[in-house]
Amino acid sequence: MKIGIGNDHSALELKAEIVEFLKEKGHEVVDYGTYTSESCDYPVYGEKVARAVVAGEVEKGILICGTGLGISLAANKVKGIRACVCSEPFTAKMSRAHNDCNVLAFGARVVGGELAKMIVDTWINTEFEGGRHQRRVDLLMEIEERN
Ligand code: RB5
Protein backbone atom coordinates (compact mmCIF):
# COMPACT_ATOMS: atom_id res chain seq x y z
CA MET A 1 0.00 0.00 0.00
CA LYS A 2 1.17 3.55 -0.70
CA ILE A 3 0.89 5.52 2.52
CA GLY A 4 1.42 9.23 3.17
CA ILE A 5 2.82 10.26 6.54
CA GLY A 6 3.03 13.65 8.22
CA ASN A 7 3.97 14.99 11.62
CA ASP A 8 5.00 18.03 13.61
CA HIS A 9 8.24 18.57 15.58
CA SER A 10 6.98 16.53 18.58
CA ALA A 11 6.79 13.34 16.53
CA LEU A 12 10.00 13.24 14.54
CA GLU A 13 11.46 10.15 16.23
CA LEU A 14 8.20 8.21 16.31
CA LYS A 15 7.60 9.05 12.65
CA ALA A 16 11.01 7.58 11.75
CA GLU A 17 10.14 4.37 13.64
CA ILE A 18 6.79 4.08 11.89
CA VAL A 19 8.28 4.73 8.44
CA GLU A 20 10.84 1.98 9.01
CA PHE A 21 8.14 -0.38 10.29
CA LEU A 22 5.92 0.26 7.25
CA LYS A 23 8.79 -0.25 4.82
CA GLU A 24 9.74 -3.53 6.52
CA LYS A 25 6.14 -4.66 5.95
CA GLY A 26 6.52 -3.90 2.25
CA HIS A 27 4.58 -0.63 2.07
CA GLU A 28 5.62 2.41 0.08
CA VAL A 29 5.80 5.53 2.24
CA VAL A 30 5.67 9.16 1.14
CA ASP A 31 6.91 11.51 3.88
CA TYR A 32 5.23 14.93 3.75
CA GLY A 33 7.30 16.32 6.67
CA THR A 34 8.13 17.98 8.89
CA TYR A 35 11.73 16.85 8.51
CA THR A 36 13.44 18.70 11.39
CA SER A 37 12.93 19.15 15.13
CA GLU A 38 12.38 22.88 14.69
CA SER A 39 9.04 23.95 16.16
CA CYS A 40 6.36 24.02 13.45
CA ASP A 41 2.60 24.21 12.99
CA TYR A 42 0.73 20.88 12.80
CA PRO A 43 -2.12 22.17 10.52
CA VAL A 44 0.39 22.48 7.65
CA TYR A 45 1.25 18.77 7.71
CA GLY A 46 -2.28 17.59 8.48
CA GLU A 47 -3.52 19.39 5.37
CA LYS A 48 -0.65 18.16 3.17
CA VAL A 49 -1.31 14.50 3.91
CA ALA A 50 -5.09 14.92 3.73
CA ARG A 51 -4.85 16.55 0.30
CA ALA A 52 -2.56 13.76 -0.91
CA VAL A 53 -5.15 11.16 0.16
CA VAL A 54 -8.04 12.99 -1.53
CA ALA A 55 -5.96 13.51 -4.70
CA GLY A 56 -5.14 9.79 -4.80
CA GLU A 57 -1.38 10.38 -4.53
CA VAL A 58 -1.45 7.94 -1.62
CA GLU A 59 -4.10 5.43 -0.57
CA LYS A 60 -4.15 6.30 3.11
CA GLY A 61 -2.56 8.77 5.53
CA ILE A 62 -0.92 8.60 8.93
CA LEU A 63 -0.51 11.72 11.06
CA ILE A 64 1.41 12.17 14.29
CA CYS A 65 1.63 15.23 16.53
CA GLY A 66 1.92 15.47 20.32
CA THR A 67 -1.59 14.17 20.97
CA GLY A 68 -2.86 13.36 17.47
CA LEU A 69 -5.63 15.88 18.06
CA GLY A 70 -4.52 19.05 16.30
CA ILE A 71 -3.19 17.30 13.24
CA SER A 72 -6.36 15.18 12.86
CA LEU A 73 -8.54 18.27 13.22
CA ALA A 74 -6.59 19.86 10.38
CA ALA A 75 -6.98 16.78 8.16
CA ASN A 76 -10.72 16.63 8.85
CA LYS A 77 -11.12 20.11 7.37
CA VAL A 78 -10.26 18.67 3.96
CA LYS A 79 -13.30 17.43 2.04
CA GLY A 80 -13.38 13.63 1.82
CA ILE A 81 -11.23 12.98 4.87
CA ARG A 82 -12.24 10.86 7.84
CA ALA A 83 -9.32 11.18 10.25
CA CYS A 84 -9.53 9.33 13.58
CA VAL A 85 -7.27 9.57 16.61
CA CYS A 86 -6.55 6.05 17.84
CA SER A 87 -4.50 5.35 20.95
CA GLU A 88 -5.02 1.58 21.01
CA PRO A 89 -5.62 -1.18 18.44
CA PHE A 90 -9.35 -1.78 19.13
CA THR A 91 -10.30 1.76 18.15
CA ALA A 92 -7.94 1.55 15.18
CA LYS A 93 -9.69 -1.63 14.00
CA MET A 94 -13.18 -0.14 14.40
CA SER A 95 -12.17 3.12 12.72
CA ARG A 96 -11.57 1.09 9.56
CA ALA A 97 -14.30 -1.56 9.91
CA HIS A 98 -17.17 0.82 10.75
CA ASN A 99 -16.03 4.34 9.86
CA ASP A 100 -13.93 3.72 6.74
CA CYS A 101 -11.32 6.01 8.26
CA ASN A 102 -8.80 7.11 5.62
CA VAL A 103 -6.37 8.96 7.87
CA LEU A 104 -5.04 7.52 11.12
CA ALA A 105 -3.74 9.91 13.78
CA PHE A 106 -2.06 9.34 17.11
CA GLY A 107 0.07 11.20 19.62
CA ALA A 108 3.80 10.83 20.10
CA ARG A 109 3.31 12.06 23.67
CA VAL A 110 0.56 9.49 24.23
CA VAL A 111 1.69 6.17 22.75
CA GLY A 112 5.10 4.52 22.70
CA GLY A 113 6.74 3.03 19.62
CA GLU A 114 5.58 -0.56 20.10
CA LEU A 115 1.97 0.38 20.77
CA ALA A 116 2.03 2.76 17.80
CA LYS A 117 3.21 -0.08 15.54
CA MET A 118 0.37 -2.33 16.78
CA ILE A 119 -2.12 0.47 16.08
CA VAL A 120 -0.72 1.06 12.58
CA ASP A 121 -0.58 -2.66 11.74
CA THR A 122 -4.18 -3.24 12.88
CA TRP A 123 -5.45 -0.18 11.04
CA ILE A 124 -3.74 -1.01 7.75
CA ASN A 125 -4.91 -4.62 7.79
CA THR A 126 -8.57 -3.98 8.59
CA GLU A 127 -11.08 -3.66 5.74
CA PHE A 128 -14.19 -1.49 5.80
CA GLU A 129 -17.24 -3.74 6.39
CA GLY A 130 -19.65 -1.71 4.23
CA GLY A 131 -23.38 -2.65 4.54
CA ARG A 132 -25.14 -0.59 7.20
CA HIS A 133 -21.86 1.15 7.92
CA GLN A 134 -21.74 2.46 4.35
CA ARG A 135 -25.08 4.20 4.91
CA ARG A 136 -23.72 5.85 8.04
CA VAL A 137 -20.50 6.93 6.37
CA ASP A 138 -22.60 8.36 3.50
CA LEU A 139 -24.67 10.33 6.04
CA LEU A 140 -21.46 11.57 7.60
CA MET A 141 -20.15 12.82 4.28
CA GLU A 142 -23.50 14.47 3.49
CA ILE A 143 -22.95 16.70 6.52
CA GLU A 144 -19.80 17.93 4.81
CA GLU A 145 -21.77 18.69 1.63
CA ARG A 146 -24.47 20.62 3.52
CA ASN A 147 -22.07 22.73 5.54
C1 RB5 B 1 2.79 20.94 19.96
O1 RB5 B 1 3.36 21.39 21.14
C2 RB5 B 1 1.46 20.29 20.24
O2 RB5 B 1 0.52 21.23 20.57
C3 RB5 B 1 1.01 19.48 19.05
O3 RB5 B 1 1.97 18.51 18.77
C4 RB5 B 1 -0.28 18.72 19.19
O4 RB5 B 1 -0.31 17.92 20.33
C5 RB5 B 1 -1.51 19.51 19.01
O5 RB5 B 1 -2.65 19.00 19.00
Tab-separated table of N, CA, C and O in Angstrom, residues 35-141:
chain	number	residue	atom	x	y	z
A	35	TYR	N	10.498	17.648	8.587
A	35	TYR	CA	11.728	16.851	8.514
A	35	TYR	C	12.755	17.229	9.580
A	35	TYR	O	13.814	16.609	9.651
A	36	THR	N	12.473	18.268	10.367
A	36	THR	CA	13.441	18.700	11.390
A	36	THR	C	12.725	18.843	12.744
A	36	THR	O	11.489	18.830	12.799
A	37	SER	N	13.518	19.021	13.787
A	37	SER	CA	12.928	19.148	15.130
A	37	SER	C	12.571	20.606	15.459
A	37	SER	O	12.139	20.920	16.562
A	38	GLU	N	12.744	21.477	14.493
A	38	GLU	CA	12.384	22.883	14.694
A	38	GLU	C	10.865	23.004	14.881
A	38	GLU	O	10.095	22.366	14.142
A	39	SER	N	10.465	23.805	15.860
A	39	SER	CA	9.045	23.950	16.160
A	39	SER	C	8.270	24.396	14.907
A	39	SER	O	8.689	25.296	14.194
A	40	CYS	N	7.144	23.728	14.666
A	40	CYS	CA	6.362	24.024	13.453
A	40	CYS	C	4.874	23.925	13.781
A	40	CYS	O	4.488	23.623	14.913
A	41	ASP	N	4.045	24.160	12.786
A	41	ASP	CA	2.597	24.210	12.992
A	41	ASP	C	1.928	22.977	12.385
A	41	ASP	O	1.922	22.784	11.165
A	42	TYR	N	1.309	22.159	13.250
A	42	TYR	CA	0.726	20.881	12.800
A	42	TYR	C	-0.332	21.003	11.684
A	42	TYR	O	-0.437	20.092	10.861
A	43	PRO	N	-1.115	22.132	11.596
A	43	PRO	CA	-2.121	22.171	10.518
A	43	PRO	C	-1.505	22.025	9.119
A	43	PRO	O	-2.129	21.470	8.213
A	44	VAL	N	-0.283	22.532	8.960
A	44	VAL	CA	0.389	22.483	7.647
A	44	VAL	C	0.534	21.033	7.183
A	44	VAL	O	0.238	20.698	6.035
A	45	TYR	N	0.949	20.165	8.091
A	45	TYR	CA	1.246	18.774	7.714
A	45	TYR	C	-0.030	17.922	7.676
A	45	TYR	O	-0.141	17.004	6.858
A	46	GLY	N	-0.984	18.274	8.531
A	46	GLY	CA	-2.283	17.593	8.475
A	46	GLY	C	-2.950	17.829	7.130
A	46	GLY	O	-3.452	16.890	6.490
A	47	GLU	N	-2.902	19.064	6.668
A	47	GLU	CA	-3.522	19.393	5.374
A	47	GLU	C	-2.767	18.741	4.216
A	47	GLU	O	-3.387	18.214	3.287
A	48	LYS	N	-1.437	18.745	4.272
A	48	LYS	CA	-0.647	18.160	3.170
A	48	LYS	C	-1.002	16.693	2.951
A	48	LYS	O	-1.234	16.253	1.828
A	49	VAL	N	-1.025	15.936	4.034
A	49	VAL	CA	-1.314	14.498	3.914
A	49	VAL	C	-2.770	14.286	3.490
A	49	VAL	O	-3.067	13.452	2.626
A	50	ALA	N	-3.666	15.056	4.074
A	50	ALA	CA	-5.087	14.921	3.731
A	50	ALA	C	-5.316	15.188	2.244
A	50	ALA	O	-6.036	14.452	1.567
A	51	ARG	N	-4.692	16.226	1.724
A	51	ARG	CA	-4.847	16.552	0.297
A	51	ARG	C	-4.262	15.450	-0.585
A	51	ARG	O	-4.783	15.151	-1.657
A	52	ALA	N	-3.177	14.849	-0.133
A	52	ALA	CA	-2.558	13.762	-0.906
A	52	ALA	C	-3.493	12.547	-0.964
A	52	ALA	O	-3.590	11.884	-1.995
A	53	VAL	N	-4.208	12.291	0.127
A	53	VAL	CA	-5.151	11.161	0.159
A	53	VAL	C	-6.319	11.447	-0.799
A	53	VAL	O	-6.678	10.611	-1.633
A	54	VAL	N	-6.889	12.636	-0.685
A	54	VAL	CA	-8.039	12.991	-1.527
A	54	VAL	C	-7.643	13.013	-3.009
A	54	VAL	O	-8.412	12.587	-3.874
A	55	ALA	N	-6.432	13.446	-3.304
A	55	ALA	CA	-5.956	13.513	-4.701
A	55	ALA	C	-5.583	12.131	-5.243
A	55	ALA	O	-5.331	11.983	-6.438
A	56	GLY	N	-5.511	11.132	-4.363
A	56	GLY	CA	-5.144	9.789	-4.804
A	56	GLY	C	-3.645	9.584	-4.977
A	56	GLY	O	-3.209	8.573	-5.517
A	57	GLU	N	-2.854	10.542	-4.488
A	57	GLU	CA	-1.383	10.383	-4.531
A	57	GLU	C	-0.963	9.213	-3.647
A	57	GLU	O	0.017	8.529	-3.919
A	58	VAL	N	-1.678	9.060	-2.544
A	58	VAL	CA	-1.455	7.941	-1.621
A	58	VAL	C	-2.826	7.352	-1.280
A	58	VAL	O	-3.844	8.032	-1.409
A	59	GLU	N	-2.815	6.088	-0.866
A	59	GLU	CA	-4.099	5.428	-0.572
A	59	GLU	C	-4.643	5.853	0.795
A	59	GLU	O	-5.838	6.083	0.962
A	60	LYS	N	-3.740	5.925	1.762
A	60	LYS	CA	-4.152	6.304	3.113
A	60	LYS	C	-3.095	7.214	3.740
A	60	LYS	O	-1.969	7.299	3.249
A	61	GLY	N	-3.486	7.862	4.860
A	61	GLY	CA	-2.559	8.766	5.528
A	61	GLY	C	-2.380	8.433	6.999
A	61	GLY	O	-3.297	7.904	7.635
A	62	ILE	N	-1.208	8.743	7.496
A	62	ILE	CA	-0.920	8.601	8.927
A	62	ILE	C	-0.353	9.928	9.414
A	62	ILE	O	0.558	10.487	8.787
A	63	LEU	N	-0.923	10.423	10.517
A	63	LEU	CA	-0.508	11.722	11.055
A	63	LEU	C	-0.130	11.591	12.520
A	63	LEU	O	-0.837	10.925	13.294
A	64	ILE	N	0.958	12.234	12.894
A	64	ILE	CA	1.410	12.174	14.289
A	64	ILE	C	1.786	13.582	14.762
A	64	ILE	O	2.602	14.258	14.121
A	65	CYS	N	1.168	14.019	15.848
A	65	CYS	CA	1.632	15.227	16.533
A	65	CYS	C	1.782	14.850	18.008
A	65	CYS	O	1.944	13.675	18.323
A	66	GLY	N	1.739	15.815	18.911
A	66	GLY	CA	1.925	15.472	20.317
A	66	GLY	C	0.823	14.565	20.833
A	66	GLY	O	1.064	13.566	21.502
A	67	THR	N	-0.420	14.934	20.513
A	67	THR	CA	-1.588	14.170	20.968
A	67	THR	C	-2.320	13.440	19.841
A	67	THR	O	-3.163	12.583	20.110
A	68	GLY	N	-2.086	13.848	18.616
A	68	GLY	CA	-2.861	13.355	17.466
A	68	GLY	C	-4.080	14.220	17.207
A	68	GLY	O	-4.730	14.106	16.165
A	69	LEU	N	-4.389	15.108	18.149
A	69	LEU	CA	-5.633	15.884	18.058
A	69	LEU	C	-5.552	17.010	17.023
A	69	LEU	O	-6.357	17.057	16.088
A	70	GLY	N	-4.599	17.896	17.188
A	70	GLY	CA	-4.525	19.055	16.295
A	70	GLY	C	-4.363	18.655	14.842
A	70	GLY	O	-5.044	19.177	13.945
A	71	ILE	N	-3.503	17.701	14.611
A	71	ILE	CA	-3.187	17.304	13.236
A	71	ILE	C	-4.373	16.561	12.582
A	71	ILE	O	-4.628	16.697	11.388
A	72	SER	N	-5.167	15.843	13.403
A	72	SER	CA	-6.359	15.179	12.862
A	72	SER	C	-7.455	16.200	12.590
A	72	SER	O	-8.194	16.093	11.609
A	73	LEU	N	-7.546	17.205	13.447
A	73	LEU	CA	-8.541	18.273	13.219
A	73	LEU	C	-8.252	18.972	11.900
A	73	LEU	O	-9.168	19.266	11.125
A	74	ALA	N	-6.978	19.221	11.638
A	74	ALA	CA	-6.586	19.865	10.377
A	74	ALA	C	-6.981	18.984	9.194
A	74	ALA	O	-7.579	19.457	8.225
A	75	ALA	N	-6.670	17.707	9.268
A	75	ALA	CA	-6.984	16.778	8.165
A	75	ALA	C	-8.486	16.712	7.917
A	75	ALA	O	-8.938	16.663	6.763
A	76	ASN	N	-9.262	16.748	8.995
A	76	ASN	CA	-10.719	16.631	8.847
A	76	ASN	C	-11.367	17.860	8.218
A	76	ASN	O	-12.546	17.824	7.871
A	77	LYS	N	-10.606	18.923	8.071
A	77	LYS	CA	-11.124	20.111	7.370
A	77	LYS	C	-11.069	19.927	5.852
A	77	LYS	O	-11.638	20.722	5.111
A	78	VAL	N	-10.371	18.912	5.399
A	78	VAL	CA	-10.257	18.665	3.957
A	78	VAL	C	-11.396	17.733	3.537
A	78	VAL	O	-11.605	16.670	4.139
A	79	LYS	N	-12.123	18.162	2.516
A	79	LYS	CA	-13.295	17.425	2.038
A	79	LYS	C	-12.925	15.997	1.637
A	79	LYS	O	-11.999	15.812	0.845
A	80	GLY	N	-13.632	15.032	2.184
A	80	GLY	CA	-13.382	13.634	1.822
A	80	GLY	C	-12.566	12.890	2.863
A	80	GLY	O	-12.378	11.683	2.761
A	81	ILE	N	-12.094	13.614	3.863
A	81	ILE	CA	-11.234	12.976	4.875
A	81	ILE	C	-12.035	12.549	6.101
A	81	ILE	O	-12.910	13.273	6.590
A	82	ARG	N	-11.728	11.348	6.550
A	82	ARG	CA	-12.239	10.864	7.836
A	82	ARG	C	-11.002	10.469	8.646
A	82	ARG	O	-10.490	9.356	8.517
A	83	ALA	N	-10.516	11.411	9.427
A	83	ALA	CA	-9.322	11.177	10.246
A	83	ALA	C	-9.757	10.830	11.670
A	83	ALA	O	-10.615	11.506	12.240
A	84	CYS	N	-9.184	9.783	12.224
A	84	CYS	CA	-9.530	9.335	13.577
A	84	CYS	C	-8.272	9.234	14.431
A	84	CYS	O	-7.265	8.685	13.987
A	85	VAL	N	-8.374	9.732	15.652
A	85	VAL	CA	-7.274	9.567	16.612
A	85	VAL	C	-7.465	8.230	17.312
A	85	VAL	O	-8.515	7.963	17.883
A	86	CYS	N	-6.464	7.380	17.232
A	86	CYS	CA	-6.548	6.050	17.845
A	86	CYS	C	-5.334	5.827	18.742
A	86	CYS	O	-4.202	5.904	18.276
A	87	SER	N	-5.596	5.543	19.997
A	87	SER	CA	-4.499	5.345	20.949
A	87	SER	C	-4.336	3.889	21.354
A	87	SER	O	-3.521	3.576	22.221
A	88	GLU	N	-5.158	3.029	20.771
A	88	GLU	CA	-5.015	1.581	21.014
A	88	GLU	C	-5.595	0.827	19.795
A	88	GLU	O	-6.369	1.394	19.017
A	89	PRO	N	-5.242	-0.449	19.647
A	89	PRO	CA	-5.620	-1.184	18.439
A	89	PRO	C	-7.126	-1.411	18.240
A	89	PRO	O	-7.582	-1.472	17.102
A	90	PHE	N	-7.906	-1.523	19.331
A	90	PHE	CA	-9.348	-1.785	19.130
A	90	PHE	C	-10.008	-0.628	18.376
A	90	PHE	O	-10.743	-0.829	17.411
A	91	THR	N	-9.727	0.583	18.825
A	91	THR	CA	-10.301	1.757	18.145
A	91	THR	C	-9.783	1.851	16.714
A	91	THR	O	-10.532	2.215	15.799
A	92	ALA	N	-8.516	1.521	16.529
A	92	ALA	CA	-7.936	1.553	15.184
A	92	ALA	C	-8.686	0.577	14.268
A	92	ALA	O	-9.010	0.906	13.121
A	93	LYS	N	-8.969	-0.615	14.779
A	93	LYS	CA	-9.691	-1.629	13.997
A	93	LYS	C	-11.101	-1.132	13.642
A	93	LYS	O	-11.530	-1.185	12.499
A	94	MET	N	-11.805	-0.598	14.638
A	94	MET	CA	-13.177	-0.144	14.399
A	94	MET	C	-13.218	1.098	13.505
A	94	MET	O	-14.176	1.286	12.752
A	95	SER	N	-12.196	1.917	13.570
A	95	SER	CA	-12.175	3.116	12.716
A	95	SER	C	-12.131	2.736	11.239
A	95	SER	O	-12.617	3.476	10.389
A	96	ARG	N	-11.575	1.593	10.937
A	96	ARG	CA	-11.566	1.088	9.559
A	96	ARG	C	-12.849	0.299	9.288
A	96	ARG	O	-13.528	0.530	8.291
A	97	ALA	N	-13.178	-0.648	10.145
A	97	ALA	CA	-14.298	-1.561	9.906
A	97	ALA	C	-15.636	-0.832	9.823
A	97	ALA	O	-16.455	-1.137	8.960
A	98	HIS	N	-15.860	0.149	10.685
A	98	HIS	CA	-17.168	0.818	10.745
A	98	HIS	C	-17.162	2.231	10.169
A	98	HIS	O	-18.191	2.700	9.684
A	99	ASN	N	-16.046	2.926	10.261
A	99	ASN	CA	-16.031	4.345	9.860
A	99	ASN	C	-15.291	4.603	8.554
A	99	ASN	O	-15.219	5.747	8.108
A	100	ASP	N	-14.717	3.579	7.975
A	100	ASP	CA	-13.928	3.724	6.744
A	100	ASP	C	-12.947	4.894	6.853
A	100	ASP	O	-12.809	5.710	5.928
A	101	CYS	N	-12.289	4.947	7.975
A	101	CYS	CA	-11.321	6.010	8.259
A	101	CYS	C	-10.187	5.964	7.227
A	101	CYS	O	-9.628	4.901	6.962
A	102	ASN	N	-9.882	7.111	6.622
A	102	ASN	CA	-8.801	7.107	5.618
A	102	ASN	C	-7.523	7.793	6.096
A	102	ASN	O	-6.513	7.787	5.385
A	103	VAL	N	-7.586	8.382	7.273
A	103	VAL	CA	-6.370	8.957	7.870
A	103	VAL	C	-6.316	8.563	9.353
A	103	VAL	O	-7.242	8.865	10.114
A	104	LEU	N	-5.257	7.909	9.727
A	104	LEU	CA	-5.042	7.518	11.120
A	104	LEU	C	-4.172	8.576	11.797
A	104	LEU	O	-3.168	9.019	11.222
A	105	ALA	N	-4.558	8.962	13.011
A	105	ALA	CA	-3.739	9.911	13.775
A	105	ALA	C	-3.485	9.354	15.174
A	105	ALA	O	-4.315	8.642	15.728
A	106	PHE	N	-2.326	9.662	15.705
A	106	PHE	CA	-2.057	9.342	17.111
A	106	PHE	C	-1.002	10.301	17.642
A	106	PHE	O	-0.406	11.086	16.892
A	107	GLY	N	-0.798	10.237	18.964
A	107	GLY	CA	0.072	11.203	19.621
A	107	GLY	C	1.392	10.607	20.060
A	107	GLY	O	1.422	9.587	20.748
A	108	ALA	N	2.463	11.294	19.702
A	108	ALA	CA	3.801	10.833	20.101
A	108	ALA	C	4.018	11.006	21.602
A	108	ALA	O	4.896	10.362	22.177
A	109	ARG	N	3.199	11.871	22.225
A	109	ARG	CA	3.305	12.059	23.675
A	109	ARG	C	2.298	11.172	24.410
A	109	ARG	O	2.139	11.270	25.623
A	110	VAL	N	1.599	10.347	23.643
A	110	VAL	CA	0.557	9.491	24.226
A	110	VAL	C	0.930	8.014	24.127
A	110	VAL	O	0.810	7.267	25.105
A	111	VAL	N	1.367	7.593	22.952
A	111	VAL	CA	1.690	6.169	22.751
A	111	VAL	C	3.199	5.986	22.515
A	111	VAL	O	3.860	6.848	21.939
A	112	GLY	N	3.700	4.873	22.957
A	112	GLY	CA	5.100	4.524	22.704
A	112	GLY	C	5.240	3.846	21.344
A	112	GLY	O	4.231	3.546	20.678
A	113	GLY	N	6.457	3.589	20.943
A	113	GLY	CA	6.740	3.035	19.620
A	113	GLY	C	6.076	1.689	19.365
A	113	GLY	O	5.479	1.481	18.300
A	114	GLU	N	6.133	0.789	20.332
A	114	GLU	CA	5.585	-0.559	20.102
A	114	GLU	C	4.065	-0.532	19.987
A	114	GLU	O	3.489	-1.207	19.131
A	115	LEU	N	3.431	0.261	20.846
A	115	LEU	CA	1.968	0.382	20.766
A	115	LEU	C	1.580	1.054	19.449
A	115	LEU	O	0.629	0.633	18.779
A	116	ALA	N	2.320	2.065	19.065
A	116	ALA	CA	2.030	2.760	17.800
A	116	ALA	C	2.113	1.778	16.624
A	116	ALA	O	1.274	1.817	15.717
A	117	LYS	N	3.080	0.894	16.637
A	117	LYS	CA	3.213	-0.084	15.544
A	117	LYS	C	2.026	-1.044	15.528
A	117	LYS	O	1.523	-1.410	14.463
A	118	MET	N	1.554	-1.455	16.711
A	118	MET	CA	0.370	-2.329	16.775
A	118	MET	C	-0.861	-1.606	16.218
A	118	MET	O	-1.675	-2.191	15.501
A	119	ILE	N	-0.989	-0.338	16.565
A	119	ILE	CA	-2.120	0.472	16.077
A	119	ILE	C	-2.070	0.566	14.552
A	119	ILE	O	-3.057	0.316	13.857
A	120	VAL	N	-0.896	0.891	14.025
A	120	VAL	CA	-0.718	1.055	12.577
A	120	VAL	C	-0.991	-0.269	11.853
A	120	VAL	O	-1.708	-0.316	10.843
A	121	ASP	N	-0.431	-1.344	12.370
A	121	ASP	CA	-0.580	-2.663	11.742
A	121	ASP	C	-2.055	-3.078	11.693
A	121	ASP	O	-2.554	-3.540	10.656
A	122	THR	N	-2.744	-2.898	12.807
A	122	THR	CA	-4.176	-3.242	12.881
A	122	THR	C	-4.971	-2.400	11.893
A	122	THR	O	-5.816	-2.910	11.148
A	123	TRP	N	-4.697	-1.123	11.884
A	123	TRP	CA	-5.448	-0.180	11.041
A	123	TRP	C	-5.270	-0.501	9.555
A	123	TRP	O	-6.235	-0.565	8.797
A	124	ILE	N	-4.039	-0.750	9.159
A	124	ILE	CA	-3.743	-1.015	7.750
A	124	ILE	C	-4.348	-2.338	7.279
A	124	ILE	O	-4.754	-2.467	6.125
A	125	ASN	N	-4.438	-3.284	8.179
A	125	ASN	CA	-4.911	-4.620	7.792
A	125	ASN	C	-6.396	-4.860	8.052
A	125	ASN	O	-6.858	-5.995	7.966
A	126	THR	N	-7.129	-3.824	8.378
A	126	THR	CA	-8.572	-3.979	8.593
A	126	THR	C	-9.339	-3.347	7.433
A	126	THR	O	-9.115	-2.189	7.084
A	127	GLU	N	-10.256	-4.138	6.854
A	127	GLU	CA	-11.076	-3.655	5.737
A	127	GLU	C	-12.361	-3.018	6.263
A	127	GLU	O	-12.890	-3.429	7.302
A	128	PHE	N	-12.879	-2.070	5.512
A	128	PHE	CA	-14.190	-1.486	5.797
A	128	PHE	C	-15.261	-2.555	5.570
A	128	PHE	O	-15.224	-3.268	4.559
A	129	GLU	N	-16.214	-2.675	6.495
A	129	GLU	CA	-17.236	-3.735	6.387
A	129	GLU	C	-18.381	-3.386	5.452
A	129	GLU	O	-19.143	-4.265	5.049
A	130	GLY	N	-18.568	-2.114	5.130
A	130	GLY	CA	-19.654	-1.708	4.231
A	130	GLY	C	-21.018	-1.978	4.865
A	130	GLY	O	-21.177	-1.860	6.071
A	131	GLY	N	-22.029	-2.367	4.027
A	131	GLY	CA	-23.377	-2.654	4.543
A	131	GLY	C	-23.968	-1.458	5.257
A	131	GLY	O	-23.934	-0.340	4.748
A	132	ARG	N	-24.506	-1.693	6.457
A	132	ARG	CA	-25.144	-0.591	7.200
A	132	ARG	C	-24.134	0.511	7.542
A	132	ARG	O	-24.509	1.683	7.700
A	133	HIS	N	-22.885	0.152	7.602
A	133	HIS	CA	-21.861	1.152	7.920
A	133	HIS	C	-21.632	2.100	6.747
A	133	HIS	O	-21.278	3.256	6.928
A	134	GLN	N	-21.857	1.603	5.530
A	134	GLN	CA	-21.739	2.463	4.353
A	134	GLN	C	-22.785	3.577	4.412
A	134	GLN	O	-22.489	4.745	4.124
A	135	ARG	N	-24.022	3.195	4.809
A	135	ARG	CA	-25.080	4.203	4.914
A	135	ARG	C	-24.673	5.303	5.911
A	135	ARG	O	-24.865	6.491	5.666
A	136	ARG	N	-24.091	4.881	7.005
A	136	ARG	CA	-23.717	5.851	8.043
A	136	ARG	C	-22.547	6.732	7.599
A	136	ARG	O	-22.523	7.938	7.885
A	137	VAL	N	-21.626	6.136	6.893
A	137	VAL	CA	-20.498	6.932	6.368
A	137	VAL	C	-21.031	7.923	5.322
A	137	VAL	O	-20.619	9.087	5.291
A	138	ASP	N	-21.994	7.463	4.492
A	138	ASP	CA	-22.599	8.365	3.497
A	138	ASP	C	-23.277	9.550	4.194
A	138	ASP	O	-23.156	10.702	3.754
A	139	LEU	N	-23.999	9.261	5.277
A	139	LEU	CA	-24.670	10.330	6.037
A	139	LEU	C	-23.655	11.310	6.610
A	139	LEU	O	-23.864	12.527	6.613
A	140	LEU	N	-22.542	10.751	7.049
A	140	LEU	CA	-21.455	11.568	7.596
A	140	LEU	C	-20.928	12.539	6.532
A	140	LEU	O	-20.758	13.740	6.786
A	141	MET	N	-20.733	12.012	5.344
A	141	MET	CA	-20.151	12.824	4.281
A	141	MET	C	-21.158	13.841	3.744
A	141	MET	O	-20.776	14.894	3.242
